PDB file of C-alpha atoms and ligand atoms in Angstrom:
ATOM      1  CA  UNK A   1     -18.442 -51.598  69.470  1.00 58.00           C
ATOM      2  CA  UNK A   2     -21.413 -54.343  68.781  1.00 84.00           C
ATOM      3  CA  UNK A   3     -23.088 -54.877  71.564  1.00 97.00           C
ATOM      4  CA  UNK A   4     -25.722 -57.782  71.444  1.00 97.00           C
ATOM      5  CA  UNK A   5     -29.394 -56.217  72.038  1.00 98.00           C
ATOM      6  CA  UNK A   6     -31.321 -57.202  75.086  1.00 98.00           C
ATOM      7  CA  UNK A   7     -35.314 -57.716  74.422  1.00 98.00           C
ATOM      8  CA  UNK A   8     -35.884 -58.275  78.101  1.00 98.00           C
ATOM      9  CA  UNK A   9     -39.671 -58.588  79.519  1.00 98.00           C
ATOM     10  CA  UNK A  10     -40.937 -57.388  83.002  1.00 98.00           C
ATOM     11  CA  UNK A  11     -43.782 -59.238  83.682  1.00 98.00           C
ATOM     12  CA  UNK A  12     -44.482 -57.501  87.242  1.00 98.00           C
ATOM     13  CA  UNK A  13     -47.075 -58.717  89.243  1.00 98.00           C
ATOM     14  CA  UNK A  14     -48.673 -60.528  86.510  1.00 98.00           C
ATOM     15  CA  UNK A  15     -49.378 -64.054  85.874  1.00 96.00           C
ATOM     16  CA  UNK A  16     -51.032 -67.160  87.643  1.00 98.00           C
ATOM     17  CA  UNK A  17     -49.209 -70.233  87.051  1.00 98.00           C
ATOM     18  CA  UNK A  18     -51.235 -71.245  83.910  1.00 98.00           C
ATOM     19  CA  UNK A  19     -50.959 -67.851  82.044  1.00 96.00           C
ATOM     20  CA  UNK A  20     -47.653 -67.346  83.291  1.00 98.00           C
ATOM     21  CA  UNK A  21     -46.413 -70.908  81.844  1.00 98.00           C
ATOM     22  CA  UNK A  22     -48.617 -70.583  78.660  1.00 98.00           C
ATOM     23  CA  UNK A  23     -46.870 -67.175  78.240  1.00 98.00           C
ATOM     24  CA  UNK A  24     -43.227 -68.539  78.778  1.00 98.00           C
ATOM     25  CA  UNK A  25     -43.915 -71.790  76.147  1.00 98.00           C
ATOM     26  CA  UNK A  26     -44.993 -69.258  73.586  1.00 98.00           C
ATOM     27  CA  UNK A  27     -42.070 -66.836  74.093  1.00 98.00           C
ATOM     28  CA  UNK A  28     -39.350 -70.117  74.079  1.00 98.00           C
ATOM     29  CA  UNK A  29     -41.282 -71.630  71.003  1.00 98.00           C
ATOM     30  CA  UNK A  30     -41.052 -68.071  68.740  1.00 98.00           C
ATOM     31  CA  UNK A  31     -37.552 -67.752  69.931  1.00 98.00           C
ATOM     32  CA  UNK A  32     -36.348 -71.224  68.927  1.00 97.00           C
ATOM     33  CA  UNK A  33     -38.213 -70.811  65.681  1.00 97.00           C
ATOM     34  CA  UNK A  34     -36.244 -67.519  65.060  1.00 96.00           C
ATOM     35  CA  UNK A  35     -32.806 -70.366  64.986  1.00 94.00           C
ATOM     36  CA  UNK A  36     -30.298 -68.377  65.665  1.00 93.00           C
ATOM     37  CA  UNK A  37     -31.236 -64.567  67.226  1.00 94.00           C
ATOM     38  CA  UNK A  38     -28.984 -61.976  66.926  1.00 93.00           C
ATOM     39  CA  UNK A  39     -30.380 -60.714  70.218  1.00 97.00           C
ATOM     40  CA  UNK A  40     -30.397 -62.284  73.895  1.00 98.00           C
ATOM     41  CA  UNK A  41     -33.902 -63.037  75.173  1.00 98.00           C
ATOM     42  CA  UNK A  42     -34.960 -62.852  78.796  1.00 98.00           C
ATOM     43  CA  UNK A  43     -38.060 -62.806  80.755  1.00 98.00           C
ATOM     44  CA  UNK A  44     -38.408 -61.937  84.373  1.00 98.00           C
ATOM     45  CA  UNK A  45     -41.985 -62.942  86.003  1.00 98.00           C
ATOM     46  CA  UNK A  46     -43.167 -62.919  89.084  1.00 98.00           C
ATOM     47  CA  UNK A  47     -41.168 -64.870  92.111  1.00 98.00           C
ATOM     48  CA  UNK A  48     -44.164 -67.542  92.108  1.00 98.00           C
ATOM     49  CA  UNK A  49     -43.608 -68.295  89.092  1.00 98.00           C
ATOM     50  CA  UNK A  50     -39.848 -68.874  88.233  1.00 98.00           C
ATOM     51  CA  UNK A  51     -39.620 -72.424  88.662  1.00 98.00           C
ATOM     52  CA  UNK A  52     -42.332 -73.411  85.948  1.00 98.00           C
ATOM     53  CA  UNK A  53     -41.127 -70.456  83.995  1.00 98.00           C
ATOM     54  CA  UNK A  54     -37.504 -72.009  83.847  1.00 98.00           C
ATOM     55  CA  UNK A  55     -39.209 -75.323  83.271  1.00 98.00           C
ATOM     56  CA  UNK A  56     -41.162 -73.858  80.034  1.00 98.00           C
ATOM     57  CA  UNK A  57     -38.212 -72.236  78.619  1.00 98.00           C
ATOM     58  CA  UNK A  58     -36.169 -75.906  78.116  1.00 97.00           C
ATOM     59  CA  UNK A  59     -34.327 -75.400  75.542  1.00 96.00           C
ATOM     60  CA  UNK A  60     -34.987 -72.029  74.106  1.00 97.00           C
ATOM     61  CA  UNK A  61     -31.962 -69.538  74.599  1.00 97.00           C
ATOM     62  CA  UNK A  62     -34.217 -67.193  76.983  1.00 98.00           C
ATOM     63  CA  UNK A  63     -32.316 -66.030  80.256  1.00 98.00           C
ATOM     64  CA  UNK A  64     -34.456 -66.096  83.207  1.00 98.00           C
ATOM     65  CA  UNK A  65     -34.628 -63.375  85.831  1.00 98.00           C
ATOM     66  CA  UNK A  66     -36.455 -61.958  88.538  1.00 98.00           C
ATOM     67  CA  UNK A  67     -38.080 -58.777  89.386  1.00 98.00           C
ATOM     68  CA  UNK A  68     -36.054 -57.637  92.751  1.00 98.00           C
ATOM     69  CA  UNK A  69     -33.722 -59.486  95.597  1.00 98.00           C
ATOM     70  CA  UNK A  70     -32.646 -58.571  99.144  1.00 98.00           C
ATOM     71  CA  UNK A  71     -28.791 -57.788  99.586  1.00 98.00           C
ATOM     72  CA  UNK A  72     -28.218 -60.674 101.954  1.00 97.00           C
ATOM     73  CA  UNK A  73     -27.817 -64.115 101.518  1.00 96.00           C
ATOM     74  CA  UNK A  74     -30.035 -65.490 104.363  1.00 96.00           C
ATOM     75  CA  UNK A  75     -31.503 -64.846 107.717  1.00 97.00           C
ATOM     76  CA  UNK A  76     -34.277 -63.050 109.444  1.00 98.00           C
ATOM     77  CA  UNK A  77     -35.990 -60.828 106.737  1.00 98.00           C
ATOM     78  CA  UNK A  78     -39.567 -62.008 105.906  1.00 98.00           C
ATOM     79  CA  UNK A  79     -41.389 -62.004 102.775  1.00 97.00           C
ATOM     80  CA  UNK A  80     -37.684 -61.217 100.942  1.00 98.00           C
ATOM     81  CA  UNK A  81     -35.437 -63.318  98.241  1.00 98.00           C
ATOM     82  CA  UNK A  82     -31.945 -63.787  98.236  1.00 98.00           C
ATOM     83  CA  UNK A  83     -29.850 -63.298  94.906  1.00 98.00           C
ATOM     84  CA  UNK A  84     -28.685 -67.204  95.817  1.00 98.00           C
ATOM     85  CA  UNK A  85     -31.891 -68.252  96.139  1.00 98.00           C
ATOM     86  CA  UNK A  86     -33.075 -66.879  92.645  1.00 98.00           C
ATOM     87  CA  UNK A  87     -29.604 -68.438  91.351  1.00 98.00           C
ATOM     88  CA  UNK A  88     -30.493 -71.563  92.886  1.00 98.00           C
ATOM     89  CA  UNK A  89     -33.588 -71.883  90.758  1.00 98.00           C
ATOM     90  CA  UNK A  90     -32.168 -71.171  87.580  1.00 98.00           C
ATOM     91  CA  UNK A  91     -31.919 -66.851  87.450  1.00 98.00           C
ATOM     92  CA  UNK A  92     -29.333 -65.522  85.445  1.00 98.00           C
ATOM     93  CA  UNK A  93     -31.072 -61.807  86.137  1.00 99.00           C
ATOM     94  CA  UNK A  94     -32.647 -59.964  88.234  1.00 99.00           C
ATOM     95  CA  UNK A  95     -33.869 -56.675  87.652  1.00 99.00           C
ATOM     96  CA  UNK A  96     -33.017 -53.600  90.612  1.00 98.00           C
ATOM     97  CA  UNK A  97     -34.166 -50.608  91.174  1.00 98.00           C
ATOM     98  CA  UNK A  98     -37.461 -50.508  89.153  1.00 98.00           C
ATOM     99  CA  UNK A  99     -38.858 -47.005  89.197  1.00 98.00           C
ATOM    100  CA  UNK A 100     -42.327 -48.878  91.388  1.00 98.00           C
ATOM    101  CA  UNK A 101     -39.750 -50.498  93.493  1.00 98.00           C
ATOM    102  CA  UNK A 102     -37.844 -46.768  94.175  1.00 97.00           C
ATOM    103  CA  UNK A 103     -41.274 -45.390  94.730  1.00 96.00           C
ATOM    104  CA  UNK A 104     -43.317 -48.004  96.450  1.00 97.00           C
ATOM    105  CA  UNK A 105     -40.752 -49.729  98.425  1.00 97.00           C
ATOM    106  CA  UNK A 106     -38.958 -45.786  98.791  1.00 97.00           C
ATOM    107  CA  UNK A 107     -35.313 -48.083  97.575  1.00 98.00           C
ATOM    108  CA  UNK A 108     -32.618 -45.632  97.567  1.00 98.00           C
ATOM    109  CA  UNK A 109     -29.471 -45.919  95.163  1.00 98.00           C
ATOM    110  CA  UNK A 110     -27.598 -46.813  98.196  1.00 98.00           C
ATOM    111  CA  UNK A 111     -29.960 -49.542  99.020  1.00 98.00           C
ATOM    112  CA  UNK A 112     -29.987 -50.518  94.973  1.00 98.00           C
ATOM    113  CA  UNK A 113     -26.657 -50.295  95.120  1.00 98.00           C
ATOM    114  CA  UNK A 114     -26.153 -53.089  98.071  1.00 98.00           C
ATOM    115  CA  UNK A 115     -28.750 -55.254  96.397  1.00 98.00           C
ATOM    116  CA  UNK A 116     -26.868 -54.832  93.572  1.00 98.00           C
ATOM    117  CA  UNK A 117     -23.160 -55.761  94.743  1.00 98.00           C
ATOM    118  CA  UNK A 118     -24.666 -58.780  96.515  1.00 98.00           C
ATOM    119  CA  UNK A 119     -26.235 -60.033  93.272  1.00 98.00           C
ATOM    120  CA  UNK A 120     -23.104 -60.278  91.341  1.00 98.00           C
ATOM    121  CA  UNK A 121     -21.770 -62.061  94.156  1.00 98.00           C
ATOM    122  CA  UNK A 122     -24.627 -64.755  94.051  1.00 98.00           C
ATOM    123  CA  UNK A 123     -23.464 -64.873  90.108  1.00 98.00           C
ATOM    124  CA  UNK A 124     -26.067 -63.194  88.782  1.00 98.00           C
ATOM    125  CA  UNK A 125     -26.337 -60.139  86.160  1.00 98.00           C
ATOM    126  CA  UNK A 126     -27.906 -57.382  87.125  1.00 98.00           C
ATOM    127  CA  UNK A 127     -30.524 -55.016  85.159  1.00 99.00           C
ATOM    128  CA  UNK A 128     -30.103 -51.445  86.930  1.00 98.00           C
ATOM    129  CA  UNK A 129     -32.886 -49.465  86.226  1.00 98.00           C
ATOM    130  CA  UNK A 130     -32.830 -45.543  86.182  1.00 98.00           C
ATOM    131  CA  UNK A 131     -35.155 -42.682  85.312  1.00 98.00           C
ATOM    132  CA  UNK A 132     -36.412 -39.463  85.678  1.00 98.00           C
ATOM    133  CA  UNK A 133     -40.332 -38.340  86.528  1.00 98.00           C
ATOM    134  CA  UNK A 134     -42.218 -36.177  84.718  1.00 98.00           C
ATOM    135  CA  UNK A 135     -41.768 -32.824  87.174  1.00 98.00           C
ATOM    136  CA  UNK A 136     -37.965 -33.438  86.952  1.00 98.00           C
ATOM    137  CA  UNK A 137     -37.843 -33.747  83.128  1.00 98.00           C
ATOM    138  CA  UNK A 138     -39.987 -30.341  82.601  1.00 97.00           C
ATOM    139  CA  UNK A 139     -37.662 -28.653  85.217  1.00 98.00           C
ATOM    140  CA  UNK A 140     -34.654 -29.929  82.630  1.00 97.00           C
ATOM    141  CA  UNK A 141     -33.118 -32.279  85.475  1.00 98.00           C
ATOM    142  CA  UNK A 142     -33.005 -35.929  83.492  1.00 98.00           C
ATOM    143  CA  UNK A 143     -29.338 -35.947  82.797  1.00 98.00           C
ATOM    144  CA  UNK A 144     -28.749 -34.804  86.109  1.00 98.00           C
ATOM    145  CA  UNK A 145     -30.951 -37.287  88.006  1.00 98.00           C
ATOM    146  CA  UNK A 146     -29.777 -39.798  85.663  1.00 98.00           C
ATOM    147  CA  UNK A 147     -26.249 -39.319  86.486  1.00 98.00           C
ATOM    148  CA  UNK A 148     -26.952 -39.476  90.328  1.00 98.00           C
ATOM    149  CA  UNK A 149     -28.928 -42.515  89.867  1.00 98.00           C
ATOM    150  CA  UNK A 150     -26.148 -44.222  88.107  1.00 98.00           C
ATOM    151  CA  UNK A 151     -23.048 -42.998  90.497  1.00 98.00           C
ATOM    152  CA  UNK A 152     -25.205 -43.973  93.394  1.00 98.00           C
ATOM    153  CA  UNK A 153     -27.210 -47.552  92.288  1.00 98.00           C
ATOM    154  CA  UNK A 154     -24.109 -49.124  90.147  1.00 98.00           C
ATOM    155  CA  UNK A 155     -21.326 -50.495  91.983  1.00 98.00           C
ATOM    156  CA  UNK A 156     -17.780 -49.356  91.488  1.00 98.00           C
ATOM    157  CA  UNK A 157     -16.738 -53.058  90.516  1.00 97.00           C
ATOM    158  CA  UNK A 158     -19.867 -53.331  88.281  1.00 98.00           C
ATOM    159  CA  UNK A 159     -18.139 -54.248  84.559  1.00 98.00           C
ATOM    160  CA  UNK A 160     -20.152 -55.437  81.483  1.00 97.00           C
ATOM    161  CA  UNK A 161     -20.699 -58.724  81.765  1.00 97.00           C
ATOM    162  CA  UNK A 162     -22.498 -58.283  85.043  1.00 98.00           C
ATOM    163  CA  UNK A 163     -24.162 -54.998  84.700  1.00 98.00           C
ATOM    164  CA  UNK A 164     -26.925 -53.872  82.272  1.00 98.00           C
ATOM    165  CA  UNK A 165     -28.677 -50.216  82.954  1.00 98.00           C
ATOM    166  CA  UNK A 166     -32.386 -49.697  81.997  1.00 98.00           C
ATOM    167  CA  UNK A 167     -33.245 -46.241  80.830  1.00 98.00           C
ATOM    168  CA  UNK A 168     -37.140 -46.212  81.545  1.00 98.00           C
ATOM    169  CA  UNK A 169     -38.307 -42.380  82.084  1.00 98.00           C
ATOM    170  CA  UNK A 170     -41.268 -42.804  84.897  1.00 98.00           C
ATOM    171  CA  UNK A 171     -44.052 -41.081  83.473  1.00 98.00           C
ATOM    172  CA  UNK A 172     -43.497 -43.294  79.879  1.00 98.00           C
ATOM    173  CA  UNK A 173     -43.759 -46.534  82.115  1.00 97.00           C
ATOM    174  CA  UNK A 174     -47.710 -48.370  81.041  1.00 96.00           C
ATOM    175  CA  UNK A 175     -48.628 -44.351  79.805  1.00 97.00           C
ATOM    176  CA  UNK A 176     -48.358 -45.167  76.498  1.00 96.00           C
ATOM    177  CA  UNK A 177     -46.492 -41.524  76.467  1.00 97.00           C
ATOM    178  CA  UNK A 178     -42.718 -41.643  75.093  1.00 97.00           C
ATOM    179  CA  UNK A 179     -40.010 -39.698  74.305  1.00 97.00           C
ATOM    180  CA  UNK A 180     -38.602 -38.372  71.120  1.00 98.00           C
ATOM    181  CA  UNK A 181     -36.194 -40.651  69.568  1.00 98.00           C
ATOM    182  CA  UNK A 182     -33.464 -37.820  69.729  1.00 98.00           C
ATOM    183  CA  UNK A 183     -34.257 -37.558  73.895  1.00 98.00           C
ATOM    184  CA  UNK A 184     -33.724 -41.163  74.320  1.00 98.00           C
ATOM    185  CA  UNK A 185     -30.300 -40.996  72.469  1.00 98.00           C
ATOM    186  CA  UNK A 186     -29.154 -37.689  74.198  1.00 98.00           C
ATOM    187  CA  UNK A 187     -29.892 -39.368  77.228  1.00 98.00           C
ATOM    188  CA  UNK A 188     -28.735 -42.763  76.637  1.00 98.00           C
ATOM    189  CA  UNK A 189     -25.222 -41.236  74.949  1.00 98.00           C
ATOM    190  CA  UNK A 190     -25.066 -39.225  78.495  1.00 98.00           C
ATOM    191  CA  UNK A 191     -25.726 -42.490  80.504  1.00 98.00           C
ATOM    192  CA  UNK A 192     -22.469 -43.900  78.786  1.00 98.00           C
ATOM    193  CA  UNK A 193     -20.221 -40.789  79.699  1.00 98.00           C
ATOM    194  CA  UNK A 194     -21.337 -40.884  83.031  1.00 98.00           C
ATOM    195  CA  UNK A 195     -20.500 -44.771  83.064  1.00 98.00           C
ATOM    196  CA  UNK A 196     -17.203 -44.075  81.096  1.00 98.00           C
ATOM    197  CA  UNK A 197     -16.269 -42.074  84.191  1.00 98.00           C
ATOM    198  CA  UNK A 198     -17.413 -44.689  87.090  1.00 98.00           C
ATOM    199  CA  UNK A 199     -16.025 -47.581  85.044  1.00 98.00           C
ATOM    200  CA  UNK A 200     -13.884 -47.103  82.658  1.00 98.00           C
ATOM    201  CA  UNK A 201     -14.507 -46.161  78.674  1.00 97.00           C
ATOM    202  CA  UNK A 202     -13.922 -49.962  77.847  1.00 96.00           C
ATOM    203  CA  UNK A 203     -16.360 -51.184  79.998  1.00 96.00           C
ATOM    204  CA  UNK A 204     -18.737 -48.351  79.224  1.00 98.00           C
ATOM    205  CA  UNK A 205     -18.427 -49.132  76.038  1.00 98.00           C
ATOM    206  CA  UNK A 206     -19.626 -52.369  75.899  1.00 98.00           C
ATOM    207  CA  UNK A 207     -22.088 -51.985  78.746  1.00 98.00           C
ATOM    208  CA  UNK A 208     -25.730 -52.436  77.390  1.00 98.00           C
ATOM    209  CA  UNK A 209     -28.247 -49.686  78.148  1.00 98.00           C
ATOM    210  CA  UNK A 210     -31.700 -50.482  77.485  1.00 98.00           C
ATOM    211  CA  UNK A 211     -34.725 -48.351  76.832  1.00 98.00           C
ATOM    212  CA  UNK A 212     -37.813 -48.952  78.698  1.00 98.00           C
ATOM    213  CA  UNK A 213     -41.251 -46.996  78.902  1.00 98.00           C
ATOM    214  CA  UNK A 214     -44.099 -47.847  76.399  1.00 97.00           C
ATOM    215  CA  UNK A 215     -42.542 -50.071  74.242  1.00 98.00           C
ATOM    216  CA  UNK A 216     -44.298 -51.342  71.611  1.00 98.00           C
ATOM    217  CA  UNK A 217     -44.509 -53.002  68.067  1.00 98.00           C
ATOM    218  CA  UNK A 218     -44.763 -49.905  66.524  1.00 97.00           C
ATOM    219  CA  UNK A 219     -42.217 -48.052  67.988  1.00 98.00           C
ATOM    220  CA  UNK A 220     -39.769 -50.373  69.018  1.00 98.00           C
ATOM    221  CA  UNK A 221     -37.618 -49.613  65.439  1.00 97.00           C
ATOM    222  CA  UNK A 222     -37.494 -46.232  66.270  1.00 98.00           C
ATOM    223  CA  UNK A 223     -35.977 -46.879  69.967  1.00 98.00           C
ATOM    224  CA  UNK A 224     -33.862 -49.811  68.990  1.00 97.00           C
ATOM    225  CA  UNK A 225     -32.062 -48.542  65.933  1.00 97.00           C
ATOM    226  CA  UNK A 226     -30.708 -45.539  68.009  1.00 97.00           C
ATOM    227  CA  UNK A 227     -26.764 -45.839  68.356  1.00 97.00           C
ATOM    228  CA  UNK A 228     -26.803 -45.915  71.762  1.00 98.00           C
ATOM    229  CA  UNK A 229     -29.929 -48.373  72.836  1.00 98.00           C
ATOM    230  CA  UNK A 230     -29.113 -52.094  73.437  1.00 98.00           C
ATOM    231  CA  UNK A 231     -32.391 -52.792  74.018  1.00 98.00           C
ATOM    232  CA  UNK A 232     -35.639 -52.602  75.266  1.00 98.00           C
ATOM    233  CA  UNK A 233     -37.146 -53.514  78.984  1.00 98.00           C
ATOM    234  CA  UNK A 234     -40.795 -53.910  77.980  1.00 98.00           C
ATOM    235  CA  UNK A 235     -44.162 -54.144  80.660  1.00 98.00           C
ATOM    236  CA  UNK A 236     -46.711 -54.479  79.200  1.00 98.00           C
ATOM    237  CA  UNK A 237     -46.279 -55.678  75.673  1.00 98.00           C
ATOM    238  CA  UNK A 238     -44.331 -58.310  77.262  1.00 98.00           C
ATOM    239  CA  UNK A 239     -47.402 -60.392  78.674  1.00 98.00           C
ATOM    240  CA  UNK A 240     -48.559 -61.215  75.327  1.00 98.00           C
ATOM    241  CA  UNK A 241     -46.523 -63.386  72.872  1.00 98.00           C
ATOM    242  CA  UNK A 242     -47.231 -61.477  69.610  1.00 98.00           C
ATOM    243  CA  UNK A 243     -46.546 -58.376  71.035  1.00 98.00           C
ATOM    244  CA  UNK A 244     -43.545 -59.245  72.637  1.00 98.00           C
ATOM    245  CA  UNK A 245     -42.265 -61.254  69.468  1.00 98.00           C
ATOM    246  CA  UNK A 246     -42.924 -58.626  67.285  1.00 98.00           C
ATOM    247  CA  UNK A 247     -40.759 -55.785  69.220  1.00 98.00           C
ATOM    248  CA  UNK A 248     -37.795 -58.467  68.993  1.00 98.00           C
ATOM    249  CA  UNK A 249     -38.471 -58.842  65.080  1.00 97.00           C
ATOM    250  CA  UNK A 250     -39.703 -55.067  64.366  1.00 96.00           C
ATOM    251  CA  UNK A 251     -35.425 -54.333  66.248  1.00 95.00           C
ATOM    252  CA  UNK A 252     -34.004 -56.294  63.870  1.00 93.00           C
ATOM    253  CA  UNK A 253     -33.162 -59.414  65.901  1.00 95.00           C
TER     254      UNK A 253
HETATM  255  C1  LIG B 301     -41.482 -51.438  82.798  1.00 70.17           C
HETATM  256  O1  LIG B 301     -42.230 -51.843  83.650  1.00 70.17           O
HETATM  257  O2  LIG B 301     -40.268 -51.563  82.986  1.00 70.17           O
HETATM  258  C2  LIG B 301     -42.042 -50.829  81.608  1.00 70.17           C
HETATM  259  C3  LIG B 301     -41.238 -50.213  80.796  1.00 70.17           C
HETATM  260  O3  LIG B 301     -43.399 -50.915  81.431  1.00 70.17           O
HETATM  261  P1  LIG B 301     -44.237 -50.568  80.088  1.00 70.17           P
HETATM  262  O4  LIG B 301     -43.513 -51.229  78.951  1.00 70.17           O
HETATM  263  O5  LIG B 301     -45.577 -51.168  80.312  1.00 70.17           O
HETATM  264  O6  LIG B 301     -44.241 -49.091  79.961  1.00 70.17           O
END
């Protein structure tokens, strides 16, 4: 089943509105000189920033997304974003769940969950992201928090062409510290049973799961030519051009 990779950059609470546009007019000028990508492109900055973001990406085939949304459409919740309000300027992503999000906002998988069903309402896809920390891998729990994460954050409804999971262990997130190769793909091949059973084998199947966690030039082959990784959700590396550019090229897109 060929599933089109996903580089897909999390620029976090980075960027003022120079770097961030600077940032966004190198990524859309690399992409359109690449013609025709085999893989999808998207970069999701900072709330502040998607407008001129969008605006710098005219005409490069980079989706635009955002970094979190509340599960209601309006009303009295200050400081938050609706998923119609990111649609409205130009998001065709936003990422949920992010391991600092589950830790310093304490977002449960119900709560994820919500946020989630609300953003495929407003139209947009959703990047789910899932992980274990380092005290639960060395007590052998991954799969098994993995699992939980996924029954409990992904909708029941959630199908393929609105849903992308992100793999990103929390202790390999800005560590520089990764997994084995054969770790990611045990856990990435159990990610897709587990969504086989939620949502079907067909839409498992063609369900992109991304790696995350110290991505980098020089790893990125490694990661991305695993049968089961769709793609990479990279930090870091994403805030410079080069670096981000050359994980795309380095997976073969
Ligand atoms: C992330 O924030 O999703 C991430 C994977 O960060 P980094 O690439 O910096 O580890």
């Amino acid at each position: 089943m060929a599933r089109k990779k996903l580089i897909a950059g999390n620029w976090k609470m980075n960027g003022l509105l120079a770097d961030g546009v600077e940032l966004a007019k190198g990524v859309a000028a690399e992409v359109k000189a690449m013609g025709k990508p085999e893989c999808e492109f998207l970069v999701c900055p900072p709330f502040t920033l998607l407008t001129s973001v969008k605006k710098a990406l005219r005409g490069a085939k980079v989706a635009l997304g955002a970094q979190d949304a509340h599960f209601n459409t309006k009303g009295a919740h200050t400081g938050d974003i609706s998923p119609e309000m990111l649609k409205d300027v130009g998001c065709q992503y936003v990422i949920l769940g992010h391991s600092e999000r589950r830790a310093d906002h304490g977002e449960s998988n119900e709560l994820i969950n919500k946020k989630a069903v609300a953003a495929h309402q407003a139209g947009l896809k959703t990047v789910i992201c899932i992980g274990e920390t380092l005290e639960e891998r060395d007590s052998g729990k991954t799969i098994d928090v993995c699992s939980k994460q996924i029954m409990g954050s992904v909708p029941d409804d959630s199908t393929a062409a609105d849903t992308v999971i992100a793999y990103e262990p929390v202790w390999a997130i800005g560590t520089g510290k990764t997994p084995t190769a054969n770790d990611v793909e045990e856990v990435h091949a159990a990610v897709r049973k587990v969504l086989a059973k939620k949502l079907g084998k067909g839409n498992a199947n063609k369900m992109r799961i991304l790696y995350g966690g110290s991505v980098k030039p020089g790893n990125a082959k490694e990661f991305l030519s695993l049968p089961d990784v769709d793609g990479a959700l990279i930090g870091g590396a994403s805030l410079k051009v080069a670096d981000f550019m050359a994980i795309a090229k380095n997976s073969g897109c």
